[in-house]
Tab-separated table of C-alpha atoms and ligand atoms in Angstrom:
chain	number	residue	atom	x	y	z
A	1	MET	CA	4.522	-8.894	3.882
A	2	THR	CA	6.280	-6.569	6.386
A	3	PHE	CA	4.562	-3.452	6.674
A	4	THR	CA	5.751	-0.133	5.733
A	5	THR	CA	4.703	2.496	5.617
A	6	ARG	CA	5.277	6.760	5.334
A	7	PHE	CA	3.969	9.737	6.254
A	8	ALA	CA	4.898	12.517	3.604
A	9	PRO	CA	4.594	16.313	4.515
A	10	SER	CA	5.541	19.343	1.811
A	11	PRO	CA	7.470	21.824	4.250
A	12	THR	CA	5.974	24.332	2.907
A	13	GLY	CA	4.476	25.446	6.200
A	14	PRO	CA	3.765	23.865	9.780
A	15	LEU	CA	2.665	21.621	10.475
A	16	HIS	CA	-1.559	21.826	11.670
A	17	LEU	CA	-3.834	19.025	13.377
A	18	GLY	CA	-4.674	17.218	10.036
A	19	HIS	CA	-1.245	16.666	9.806
A	20	ALA	CA	-0.219	15.324	13.423
A	21	TYR	CA	-3.584	12.988	13.292
A	22	SER	CA	-1.684	11.634	9.876
A	23	ALA	CA	1.634	11.116	11.494
A	24	MET	CA	0.357	9.585	14.350
A	25	LEU	CA	-1.920	7.365	12.714
A	26	ALA	CA	0.466	5.801	9.933
A	27	HIS	CA	2.928	5.610	13.325
A	28	ASP	CA	0.132	3.441	15.381
A	29	MET	CA	-0.174	1.545	12.556
A	30	ALA	CA	3.422	0.377	11.381
A	31	ARG	CA	4.248	-0.206	15.516
A	32	ALA	CA	0.763	-2.410	15.440
A	33	ALA	CA	2.057	-4.543	13.050
A	34	LYS	CA	5.260	-4.440	13.935
A	35	GLY	CA	6.490	-1.801	11.130
A	36	THR	CA	8.759	0.348	9.617
A	37	PHE	CA	7.384	4.632	9.637
A	38	LEU	CA	9.569	6.533	6.405
A	39	LEU	CA	8.853	10.203	6.742
A	40	ARG	CA	9.779	11.743	3.628
A	41	ILE	CA	10.833	15.043	2.553
A	42	GLU	CA	8.122	16.156	-0.855
A	43	ASP	CA	9.727	19.429	-1.282
A	44	ILE	CA	9.537	18.957	-5.046
A	45	ASP	CA	8.470	22.263	-5.044
A	46	GLN	CA	11.587	24.605	-4.648
A	47	THR	CA	9.906	27.956	-4.732
A	48	ARG	CA	7.372	27.049	-1.612
A	49	ALA	CA	10.015	24.498	-0.280
A	50	ARG	CA	11.894	25.758	3.377
A	51	PRO	CA	14.161	24.558	5.630
A	52	GLY	CA	12.680	26.686	8.280
A	53	TRP	CA	9.534	25.167	8.108
A	54	GLU	CA	11.427	21.936	7.680
A	55	ALA	CA	13.204	22.185	10.288
A	56	GLN	CA	9.631	22.324	12.193
A	57	ILE	CA	8.865	19.637	10.863
A	58	TYR	CA	11.362	17.754	12.666
A	59	ASP	CA	10.642	18.790	15.272
A	60	ASP	CA	7.078	18.999	15.558
A	61	LEU	CA	7.265	15.163	14.514
A	62	ARG	CA	10.242	14.237	17.468
A	63	TRP	CA	7.836	16.756	19.915
A	64	LEU	CA	4.864	14.185	19.468
A	65	GLY	CA	6.681	11.044	19.971
A	66	LEU	CA	7.563	9.551	16.317
A	67	ASN	CA	10.732	8.084	15.696
A	68	TRP	CA	11.517	7.410	12.034
A	69	PRO	CA	14.488	6.016	10.804
A	70	GLU	CA	17.572	8.067	9.005
A	71	PRO	CA	18.479	9.721	6.632
A	72	VAL	CA	15.300	10.809	5.262
A	73	MET	CA	14.734	11.198	1.865
A	74	ARG	CA	13.626	14.079	0.135
A	75	GLN	CA	12.465	14.644	-3.351
A	76	SER	CA	14.694	17.397	-4.422
A	77	ASP	CA	17.307	15.089	-4.496
A	78	ARG	CA	16.196	13.266	-6.475
A	79	LEU	CA	15.360	14.171	-9.386
A	80	PRO	CA	17.055	11.619	-11.744
A	81	ALA	CA	14.562	8.578	-10.947
A	82	TYR	CA	11.832	11.010	-11.820
A	83	ARG	CA	13.954	11.720	-14.937
A	84	ALA	CA	14.312	8.036	-15.699
A	85	ALA	CA	10.611	7.463	-15.015
A	86	LEU	CA	9.731	9.769	-16.897
A	87	GLU	CA	12.196	9.130	-20.403
A	88	ARG	CA	10.996	5.375	-20.130
A	89	LEU	CA	7.084	6.760	-19.872
A	90	TRP	CA	7.823	9.120	-22.759
A	91	ASP	CA	9.416	6.080	-24.570
A	92	MET	CA	6.146	4.417	-24.448
A	93	ASP	CA	4.776	7.410	-26.473
A	94	LEU	CA	2.401	7.934	-23.381
A	95	LEU	CA	3.485	11.522	-22.814
A	96	TYR	CA	3.967	14.711	-24.429
A	97	PRO	CA	4.838	19.012	-24.520
A	98	CYS	CA	2.245	21.277	-23.143
A	99	THR	CA	3.003	24.668	-23.171
A	100	CYS	CA	-0.403	26.037	-21.845
A	101	SER	CA	-0.195	28.295	-19.433
A	102	ARG	CA	-3.738	27.670	-16.281
A	103	ARG	CA	-5.077	30.422	-17.609
A	104	ASP	CA	-5.498	29.344	-21.563
A	105	ILE	CA	-6.801	25.808	-19.412
A	106	GLU	CA	-9.279	27.973	-18.073
A	107	ILE	CA	-10.855	29.540	-21.017
A	108	ALA	CA	-10.045	26.351	-23.399
A	109	ALA	CA	-12.734	24.451	-21.150
A	110	SER	CA	-15.297	27.198	-20.606
A	111	ALA	CA	-14.957	27.591	-24.098
A	112	PRO	CA	-18.814	28.379	-24.953
A	113	GLN	CA	-18.562	27.851	-28.278
A	114	GLU	CA	-17.042	23.835	-28.382
A	115	GLY	CA	-19.945	22.719	-25.691
A	116	VAL	CA	-17.410	22.131	-23.373
A	117	GLU	CA	-18.483	21.782	-19.631
A	118	ARG	CA	-16.050	22.963	-17.163
A	119	VAL	CA	-14.459	19.884	-15.323
A	120	LEU	CA	-12.799	19.799	-12.129
A	121	GLY	CA	-10.153	17.024	-11.377
A	122	PRO	CA	-8.255	16.677	-8.547
A	123	ASP	CA	-5.215	19.170	-10.342
A	124	GLY	CA	-8.023	21.670	-11.037
A	125	PRO	CA	-10.031	22.567	-14.256
A	126	VAL	CA	-9.299	18.969	-16.652
A	127	TYR	CA	-7.527	20.092	-19.291
A	128	PRO	CA	-8.977	20.194	-22.157
A	129	GLY	CA	-6.825	18.886	-24.800
A	130	THR	CA	-5.065	21.810	-26.909
A	131	CYS	CA	-1.412	20.001	-27.530
A	132	ARG	CA	-2.420	16.796	-27.271
A	133	PRO	CA	-0.367	15.635	-30.480
A	134	ALA	CA	-2.345	13.273	-32.974
A	135	ALA	CA	0.030	11.073	-33.402
A	136	PRO	CA	3.168	10.417	-30.260
A	137	PRO	CA	5.433	12.577	-30.671
A	138	PRO	CA	8.710	11.391	-32.555
A	139	GLY	CA	12.387	11.905	-30.816
A	140	ALA	CA	13.691	12.582	-27.403
A	141	MET	CA	11.930	14.118	-25.047
A	142	PRO	CA	12.213	17.244	-24.302
A	143	ARG	CA	13.377	18.552	-21.186
A	144	ALA	CA	12.264	22.384	-20.901
A	145	LEU	CA	9.121	21.685	-21.015
A	146	PRO	CA	5.685	20.209	-19.515
A	147	LEU	CA	4.933	16.855	-20.160
A	148	ARG	CA	1.306	15.292	-19.677
A	149	LEU	CA	0.416	11.647	-19.686
A	150	ASP	CA	-1.926	11.161	-22.779
A	151	MET	CA	-4.548	9.248	-20.611
A	152	ALA	CA	-6.677	7.529	-23.213
A	153	ARG	CA	-3.543	5.703	-24.658
A	154	ALA	CA	-2.269	5.149	-20.858
A	155	LEU	CA	-5.501	3.972	-19.893
A	156	ALA	CA	-5.549	1.302	-22.919
A	157	MET	CA	-2.086	0.238	-22.377
A	158	ALA	CA	-3.088	-0.251	-18.816
A	159	GLY	CA	-5.618	-1.307	-18.675
A	160	THR	CA	-7.929	-0.450	-15.142
A	161	PRO	CA	-6.234	0.812	-12.014
A	162	GLU	CA	-6.894	-1.812	-9.288
A	163	PHE	CA	-5.680	-1.680	-5.626
A	164	THR	CA	-7.169	-3.001	-2.167
A	165	GLU	CA	-8.852	0.102	-0.042
A	166	THR	CA	-8.122	-0.640	3.869
A	167	GLY	CA	-9.086	2.649	4.821
A	168	GLN	CA	-12.645	4.800	3.307
A	169	GLY	CA	-12.974	7.493	0.233
A	170	PRO	CA	-15.927	10.167	0.735
A	171	GLY	CA	-18.010	8.244	-0.472
A	172	GLY	CA	-16.857	5.113	1.602
A	173	GLN	CA	-15.326	3.851	-0.438
A	174	SER	CA	-13.608	0.710	0.890
A	175	GLY	CA	-11.892	-3.322	0.205
A	176	ALA	CA	-11.135	-3.695	-3.703
A	177	ILE	CA	-12.095	-0.893	-5.575
A	178	SER	CA	-11.836	-0.908	-9.260
A	179	SER	CA	-11.754	2.736	-10.808
A	180	ASP	CA	-14.161	4.400	-13.286
A	181	CYS	CA	-11.865	4.247	-16.245
A	182	LYS	CA	-14.216	6.696	-17.715
A	183	ALA	CA	-14.472	9.001	-15.041
A	184	MET	CA	-11.309	9.155	-15.376
A	185	LEU	CA	-10.709	10.056	-18.820
A	186	THR	CA	-13.716	13.052	-18.427
A	187	GLY	CA	-13.321	13.719	-14.982
A	188	ILE	CA	-8.959	13.733	-14.481
A	189	GLY	CA	-7.890	13.696	-18.264
A	190	ASP	CA	-4.011	14.177	-19.387
A	191	VAL	CA	-3.079	15.241	-16.037
A	192	VAL	CA	0.857	17.136	-15.894
A	193	LEU	CA	3.654	14.865	-14.418
A	194	SER	CA	6.737	17.191	-15.869
A	195	ARG	CA	5.851	20.749	-14.088
A	196	ARG	CA	7.752	23.758	-15.624
A	197	ASN	CA	10.916	24.687	-13.345
A	198	MET	CA	10.514	21.493	-11.818
A	199	GLY	CA	10.927	18.271	-14.088
A	200	THR	CA	7.862	15.785	-11.633
A	201	SER	CA	5.734	16.346	-9.925
A	202	TYR	CA	3.466	15.402	-7.152
A	203	HIS	CA	1.699	12.260	-9.142
A	204	LEU	CA	4.562	11.102	-10.627
A	205	SER	CA	7.557	11.076	-7.451
A	206	VAL	CA	5.519	9.715	-4.931
A	207	VAL	CA	4.900	7.048	-7.152
A	208	VAL	CA	8.553	6.429	-7.758
A	209	ASP	CA	9.364	7.038	-4.369
A	210	ASP	CA	6.732	4.438	-3.353
A	211	ALA	CA	7.975	2.387	-4.897
A	212	ALA	CA	11.414	2.783	-4.187
A	213	GLN	CA	11.465	3.107	-0.330
A	214	SER	CA	9.670	-0.064	-0.473
A	215	VAL	CA	6.753	1.866	0.577
A	216	SER	CA	3.488	-1.687	2.073
A	217	HIS	CA	1.148	0.783	3.098
A	218	VAL	CA	0.367	4.429	2.250
A	219	VAL	CA	-1.674	6.166	5.205
A	220	ARG	CA	-2.797	9.320	3.802
A	221	GLY	CA	-5.885	11.691	4.469
A	222	GLN	CA	-9.366	11.211	1.931
A	223	ASP	CA	-8.628	14.157	0.060
A	224	LEU	CA	-5.213	12.205	-2.474
A	225	PHE	CA	-8.588	9.355	-2.797
A	226	GLU	CA	-9.113	10.482	-6.143
A	227	ALA	CA	-5.493	10.251	-7.041
A	228	THR	CA	-4.754	7.205	-6.455
A	229	ALA	CA	-6.048	6.269	-9.773
A	230	ILE	CA	-3.613	7.707	-11.318
A	231	HIS	CA	-1.024	6.449	-8.711
A	232	VAL	CA	-2.147	2.680	-9.642
A	233	LEU	CA	-1.971	3.590	-13.129
A	234	LEU	CA	1.366	4.862	-13.478
A	235	GLN	CA	2.583	2.492	-10.680
A	236	ARG	CA	1.351	-0.206	-13.720
A	237	LEU	CA	2.982	2.295	-17.169
A	238	LEU	CA	6.440	1.200	-14.851
A	239	ASP	CA	5.696	-1.964	-13.539
A	240	LEU	CA	6.341	-0.471	-9.876
A	241	PRO	CA	4.105	-2.830	-7.094
A	242	THR	CA	1.558	-1.579	-6.173
A	243	PRO	CA	0.921	-1.129	-1.898
A	244	VAL	CA	-2.452	-1.443	-0.080
A	245	TYR	CA	-3.687	2.119	0.599
A	246	HIS	CA	-5.597	3.542	4.399
A	247	HIS	CA	-7.273	7.213	3.924
A	248	HIS	CA	-7.782	8.415	6.687
A	249	ARG	CA	-10.564	10.867	7.872
A	250	LEU	CA	-9.728	14.522	7.439
A	251	ILE	CA	-9.427	16.819	11.104
A	252	ARG	CA	-12.070	20.018	10.005
A	253	ASP	CA	-12.623	23.353	11.715
A	254	GLU	CA	-15.629	24.235	13.917
A	255	THR	CA	-17.309	25.190	9.804
A	256	GLY	CA	-16.875	21.436	9.334
A	257	LYS	CA	-13.573	22.489	6.252
A	258	ARG	CA	-10.798	20.607	5.861
A	259	LEU	CA	-7.857	22.285	7.608
A	260	ALA	CA	-4.808	24.161	5.744
A	261	LYS	CA	-0.931	24.947	6.293
A	262	ARG	CA	-3.177	28.936	6.537
A	263	ASP	CA	-4.719	27.750	9.468
A	264	ASP	CA	-2.238	28.888	11.803
A	265	ALA	CA	-4.546	29.055	15.014
A	266	ARG	CA	-4.276	25.342	14.426
A	267	ALA	CA	-0.231	24.498	13.747
A	268	ILE	CA	0.716	21.756	16.094
A	269	ALA	CA	3.233	24.457	17.533
A	270	LEU	CA	1.282	26.920	18.713
A	271	PHE	CA	-0.748	24.473	21.167
A	272	ARG	CA	2.599	23.405	22.216
A	273	ALA	CA	3.226	26.881	23.046
A	274	GLU	CA	0.442	26.901	24.942
A	275	GLY	CA	1.095	24.255	26.539
A	276	ALA	CA	-0.397	20.825	25.089
A	277	SER	CA	0.952	17.875	25.305
A	278	PRO	CA	1.155	15.188	23.140
A	279	MET	CA	-1.324	13.109	24.784
A	280	ASP	CA	-3.884	16.614	24.385
A	281	ILE	CA	-3.222	16.521	20.557
A	282	ARG	CA	-4.038	12.689	20.512
A	283	GLY	CA	-7.472	13.683	22.144
A	284	LEU	CA	-7.826	16.505	20.331
A	285	VAL	CA	-7.548	14.811	17.018
A	286	GLY	CA	-9.649	11.567	17.735
A	287	LEU	CA	-6.555	8.392	18.976
B	1	LIG	N1	3.070	15.397	-0.288
B	1	LIG	C1	0.926	15.587	0.353
B	1	LIG	C2	1.257	16.684	0.859
B	1	LIG	O1	1.349	17.235	1.850
B	1	LIG	C3	1.326	14.236	0.889
B	1	LIG	C4	1.517	13.035	-0.510
B	1	LIG	C5	1.119	11.089	-0.011
B	1	LIG	O2	0.594	11.240	1.120
B	1	LIG	O3	1.002	10.760	-1.648
B	1	LIG	O4	-0.480	16.833	0.903
């Protein structure tokens, strides 16, 4: 199998040390395997993506010594591919429109009279199923409404998501991983696959694009380990291959907190401005 991996940042802020580690590790792994390292710009959230951040991503990564084939795939150019995947899932009776706001979900999920404890999944509070219809909605897929995946039906159709982990999940998970379907129902639930004003979602786009780019190995942070069960489920439903996953440790600040985009103090651009070299950055992240 030829080794193809990718680094897939969202241009919504400066790249920091955590991004540098992820990108350099993926690049190193591709080089060691005589494979390919791809860059993909995940800019589906057009309210937050900025061309200036995208330009800085290219600049920072080149400065770190990374290279990748052009042209770079941009998710904002790929809406028809996401639409086609959604249409397919709709025709399989696995999607339904949902008009709940975030606040509706918070309220419904914490309503004491229902005796439901508020559960937090990888995308926030687990959806309590307010809009889930008893039978699949008939007719054409609505274009303007957010769409959710009926998780119970999807798991019944696809079976248990399974994948190979060559890194480690946050609980030390490694090797042959079988996802816990019950936990997916209660802890993840009916995820949104098409968001309002986006026509897609992170989970759907990443799955469609990893397949379109023939990504054989996904190298990314442990914070996305839990989302992998959703990704493998979607791959099964859409007849797409499942790559090998390599989840890596997260770079934390001195208090042990994971770095976020707003941690400008650890922005690569700042280290550059202060005269650090790419080797210094490698040292800082332990590569
Ligand atoms: N775009 C995602 C992020 O910036 C990464 C997605 C992935 O590696 O699967 O966190």
